[in-house]
Coordinates of C-alpha atoms in Angstrom, one line a residue:
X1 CA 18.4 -46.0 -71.3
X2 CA 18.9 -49.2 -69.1
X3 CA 20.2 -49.3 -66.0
X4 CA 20.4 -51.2 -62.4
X5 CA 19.3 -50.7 -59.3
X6 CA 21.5 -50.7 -56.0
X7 CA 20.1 -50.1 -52.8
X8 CA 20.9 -50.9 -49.0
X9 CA 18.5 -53.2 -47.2
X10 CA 17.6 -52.6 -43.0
X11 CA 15.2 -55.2 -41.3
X12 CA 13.3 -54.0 -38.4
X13 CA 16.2 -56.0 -36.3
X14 CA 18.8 -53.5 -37.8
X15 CA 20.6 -56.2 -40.1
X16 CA 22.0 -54.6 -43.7
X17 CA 22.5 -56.1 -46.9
X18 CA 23.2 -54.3 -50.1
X19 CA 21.3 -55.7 -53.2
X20 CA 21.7 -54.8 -56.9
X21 CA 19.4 -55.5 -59.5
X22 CA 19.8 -56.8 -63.1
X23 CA 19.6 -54.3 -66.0
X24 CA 16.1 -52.8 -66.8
X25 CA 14.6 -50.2 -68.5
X26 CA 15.0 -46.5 -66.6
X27 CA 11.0 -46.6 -66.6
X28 CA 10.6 -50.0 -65.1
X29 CA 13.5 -49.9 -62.4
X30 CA 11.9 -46.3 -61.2
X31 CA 8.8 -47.9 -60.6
X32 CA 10.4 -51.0 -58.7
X33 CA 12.8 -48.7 -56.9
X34 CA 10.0 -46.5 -55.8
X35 CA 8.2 -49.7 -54.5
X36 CA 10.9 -50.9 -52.6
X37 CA 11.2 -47.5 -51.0
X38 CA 7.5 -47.6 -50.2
X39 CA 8.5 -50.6 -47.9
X40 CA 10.5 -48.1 -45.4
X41 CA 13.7 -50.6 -45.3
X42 CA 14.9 -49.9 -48.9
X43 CA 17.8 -47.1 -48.2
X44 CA 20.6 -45.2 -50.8
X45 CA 18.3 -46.3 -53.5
X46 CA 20.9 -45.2 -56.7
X47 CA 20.7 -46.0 -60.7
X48 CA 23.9 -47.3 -62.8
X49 CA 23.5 -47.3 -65.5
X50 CA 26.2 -49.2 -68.6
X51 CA 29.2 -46.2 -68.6
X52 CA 28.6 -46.8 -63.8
X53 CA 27.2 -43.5 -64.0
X54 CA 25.5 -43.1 -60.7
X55 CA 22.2 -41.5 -60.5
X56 CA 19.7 -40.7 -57.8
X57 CA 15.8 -41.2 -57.6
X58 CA 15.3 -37.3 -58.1
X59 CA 18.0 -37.4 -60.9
X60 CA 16.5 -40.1 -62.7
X61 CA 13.2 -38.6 -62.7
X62 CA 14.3 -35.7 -63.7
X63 CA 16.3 -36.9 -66.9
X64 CA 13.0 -38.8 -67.6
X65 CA 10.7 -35.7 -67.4
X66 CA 13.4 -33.8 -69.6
X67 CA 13.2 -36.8 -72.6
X68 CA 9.5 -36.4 -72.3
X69 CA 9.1 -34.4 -75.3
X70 CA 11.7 -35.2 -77.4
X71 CA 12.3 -38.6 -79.4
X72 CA 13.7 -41.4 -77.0
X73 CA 13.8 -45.3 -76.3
X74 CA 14.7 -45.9 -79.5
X75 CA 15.6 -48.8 -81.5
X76 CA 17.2 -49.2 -85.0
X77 CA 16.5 -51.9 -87.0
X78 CA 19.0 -52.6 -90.3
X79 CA 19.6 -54.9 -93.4
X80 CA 21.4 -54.3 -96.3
X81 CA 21.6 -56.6 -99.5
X82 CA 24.2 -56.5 -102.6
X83 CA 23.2 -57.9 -105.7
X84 CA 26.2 -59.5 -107.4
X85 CA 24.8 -59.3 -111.0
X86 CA 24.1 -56.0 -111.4
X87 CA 26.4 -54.5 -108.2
X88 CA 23.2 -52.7 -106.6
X89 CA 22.9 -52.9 -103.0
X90 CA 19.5 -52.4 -101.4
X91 CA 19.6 -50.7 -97.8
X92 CA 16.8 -50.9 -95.2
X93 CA 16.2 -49.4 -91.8
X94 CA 13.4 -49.1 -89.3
X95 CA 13.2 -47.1 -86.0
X96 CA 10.6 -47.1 -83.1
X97 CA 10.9 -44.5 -80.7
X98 CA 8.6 -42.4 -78.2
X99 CA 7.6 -38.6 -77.7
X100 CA 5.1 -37.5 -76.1
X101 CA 3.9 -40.6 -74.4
X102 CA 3.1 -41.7 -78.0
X103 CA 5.2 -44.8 -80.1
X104 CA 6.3 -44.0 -83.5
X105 CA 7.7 -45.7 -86.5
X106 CA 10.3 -44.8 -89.2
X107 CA 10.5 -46.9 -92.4
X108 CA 13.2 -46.1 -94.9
X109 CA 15.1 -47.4 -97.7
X110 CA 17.7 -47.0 -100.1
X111 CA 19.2 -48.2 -103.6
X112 CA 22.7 -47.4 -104.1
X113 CA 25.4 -48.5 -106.3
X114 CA 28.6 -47.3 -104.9
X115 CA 29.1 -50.7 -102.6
X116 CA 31.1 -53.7 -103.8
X117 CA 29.9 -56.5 -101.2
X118 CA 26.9 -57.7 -98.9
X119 CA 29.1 -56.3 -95.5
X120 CA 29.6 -53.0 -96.9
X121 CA 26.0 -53.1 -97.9
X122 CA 25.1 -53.8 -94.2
X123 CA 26.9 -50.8 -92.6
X124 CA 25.9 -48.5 -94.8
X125 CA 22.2 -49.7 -94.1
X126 CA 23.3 -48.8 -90.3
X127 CA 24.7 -45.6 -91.4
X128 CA 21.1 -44.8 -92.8
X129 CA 19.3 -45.3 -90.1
X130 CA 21.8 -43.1 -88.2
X131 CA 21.2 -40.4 -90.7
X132 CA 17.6 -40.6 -90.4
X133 CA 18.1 -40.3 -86.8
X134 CA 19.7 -36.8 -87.0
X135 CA 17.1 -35.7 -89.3
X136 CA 14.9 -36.6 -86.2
X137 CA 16.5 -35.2 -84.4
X138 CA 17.6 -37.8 -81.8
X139 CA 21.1 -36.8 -79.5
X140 CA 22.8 -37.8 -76.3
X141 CA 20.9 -41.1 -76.0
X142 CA 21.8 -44.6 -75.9
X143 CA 20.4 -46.1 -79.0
X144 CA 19.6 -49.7 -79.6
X145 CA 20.6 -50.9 -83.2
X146 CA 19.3 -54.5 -84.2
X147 CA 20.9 -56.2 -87.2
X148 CA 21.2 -59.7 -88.6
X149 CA 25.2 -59.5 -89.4
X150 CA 27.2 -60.9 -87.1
X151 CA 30.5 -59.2 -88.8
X152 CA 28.9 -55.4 -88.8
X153 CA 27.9 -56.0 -84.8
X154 CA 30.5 -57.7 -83.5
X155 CA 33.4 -55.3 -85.2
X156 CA 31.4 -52.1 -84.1
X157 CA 31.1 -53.5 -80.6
X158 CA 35.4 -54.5 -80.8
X159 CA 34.6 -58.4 -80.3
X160 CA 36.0 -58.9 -84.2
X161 CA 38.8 -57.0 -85.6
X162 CA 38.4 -55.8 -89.1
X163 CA 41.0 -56.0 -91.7
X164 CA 39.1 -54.9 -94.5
X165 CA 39.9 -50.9 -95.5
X166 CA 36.5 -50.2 -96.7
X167 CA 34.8 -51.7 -93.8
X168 CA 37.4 -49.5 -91.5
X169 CA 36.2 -46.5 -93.4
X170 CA 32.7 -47.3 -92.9
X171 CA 33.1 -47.8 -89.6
X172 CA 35.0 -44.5 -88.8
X173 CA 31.9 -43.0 -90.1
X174 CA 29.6 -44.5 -87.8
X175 CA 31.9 -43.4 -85.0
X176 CA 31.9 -40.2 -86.3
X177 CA 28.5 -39.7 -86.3
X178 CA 28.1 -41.4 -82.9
X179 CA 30.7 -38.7 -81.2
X180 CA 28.1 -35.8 -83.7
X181 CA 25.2 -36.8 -82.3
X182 CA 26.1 -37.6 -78.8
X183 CA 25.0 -41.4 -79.6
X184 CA 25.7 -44.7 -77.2
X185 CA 25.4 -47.4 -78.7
X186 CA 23.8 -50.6 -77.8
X187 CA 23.9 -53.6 -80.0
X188 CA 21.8 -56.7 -80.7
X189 CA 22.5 -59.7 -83.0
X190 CA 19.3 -61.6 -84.3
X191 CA 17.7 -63.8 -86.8
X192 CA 16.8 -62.5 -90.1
X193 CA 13.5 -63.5 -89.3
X194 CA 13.2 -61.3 -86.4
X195 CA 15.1 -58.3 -88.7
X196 CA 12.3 -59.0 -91.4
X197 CA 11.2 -55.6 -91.6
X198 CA 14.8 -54.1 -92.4
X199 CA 15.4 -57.3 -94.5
X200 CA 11.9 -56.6 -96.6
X201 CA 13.1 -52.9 -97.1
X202 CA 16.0 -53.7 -98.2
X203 CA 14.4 -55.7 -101.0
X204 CA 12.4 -53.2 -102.2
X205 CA 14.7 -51.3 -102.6
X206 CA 16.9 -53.6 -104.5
X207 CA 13.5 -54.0 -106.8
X208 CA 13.3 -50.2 -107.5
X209 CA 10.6 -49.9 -104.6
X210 CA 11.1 -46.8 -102.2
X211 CA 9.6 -46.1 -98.6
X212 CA 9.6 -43.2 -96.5
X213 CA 7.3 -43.0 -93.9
X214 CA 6.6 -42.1 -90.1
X215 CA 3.3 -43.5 -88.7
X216 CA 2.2 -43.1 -84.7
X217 CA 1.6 -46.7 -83.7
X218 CA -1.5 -47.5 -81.6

């Protein structure tokens, strides 16, 4: 979860100024707020996070002790590809996450044949990774979700409207699964060269090529 910091100020002299921070990692911004705190002057220290949910130092640490154990920070890479000869579409997905002060990563793919163009092909790559984040059992987080496709991003997110009816569908699905799984969502447009590990999946699996695998990263 990210989230800012807002705090009131005192110099020795009694002046008071209230600062907020930019948005940080819950980790990071407890270890800055518990700094600032350290200096005697840093007062109402409170967390905000993206919904302006308020939460105290003792109530952030506490949601991080609870998380601890179970799968968190995570982030969803995803790439689909449709092959117009043969109407295949290849579907890739890769999540990092932590438990247990330990990182993790999850490769998967997917060939399918039920898709008719590349867009479809990149939401239902999205929708993979979200089923493989119920199989992990991931809920009530905010989840990161990384893709190259400006189109799937920015109508999920309500920048772009969608007029297509099996894009709707697919995303009615998502949102259903989001609202399931007690999911917010945060997106993040990039290259395909920074999504090269969704992308390559997604080849593979247009080549016949499976992957399933979890590794612990070191």
């Amino acid at each position: 979860m990210k989230v800012r910091i807002e705090l009131s100020y005192k110099t020795p002299k009694g002046s008071e100024a209230l600062f907020t921070s930019d948005e940080m990692r819950d980790a990071h911004a407890i270890l800055i707020a518990e700094d600032l705190v350290k200096t005697g002057r840093a007062k109402q220290v409170m967390f905000i996070d993206r919904h302006e949910n308020t939460w105290t130092m003792k109530e952030m640490k506490k949601f991080m002790e609870g998380i601890k154990t179970e799968p968190h920070h995570v982030k969803v890479y995803f790439d689909g590809g449709f092959d117009l000869k043969d109407k295949n579409s290849g579907l890739g997905c890769v999540i990092y996450y932590e438990q247990n002060n330990k990182s993790y990563r999850i490769r998967r793919n997917a060939r399918v044949q039920e898709l008719n163009t590349n867009n479809e092909a990149e939401y239902a790559a999205l929708h993979l990774g979200l089923h493989e984040l119920e199989l992990l059992g991931v809920h009530h987080l905010h989840v990161t979700f990384v893709g190259d496709s400006k189109v799937v991003i920015n109508q999920l997110n309500g920048e772009w409207p969608c007029y297509e009816a099996e894009l709707s569908l697919w995303i009615d699905r998502i949102e259903a699964k989001f609202e399931k799984l007690g999911i917010t969502p945060e997106y993040e447009i990039v290259s395909r060269k920074l999504n090269r590990e969704a992308d390559h999946l997604a080849s593979q699996a247009l080549n016949g090529t499976e992957i399933t695998s979890n590794i612990e990263l070191s």
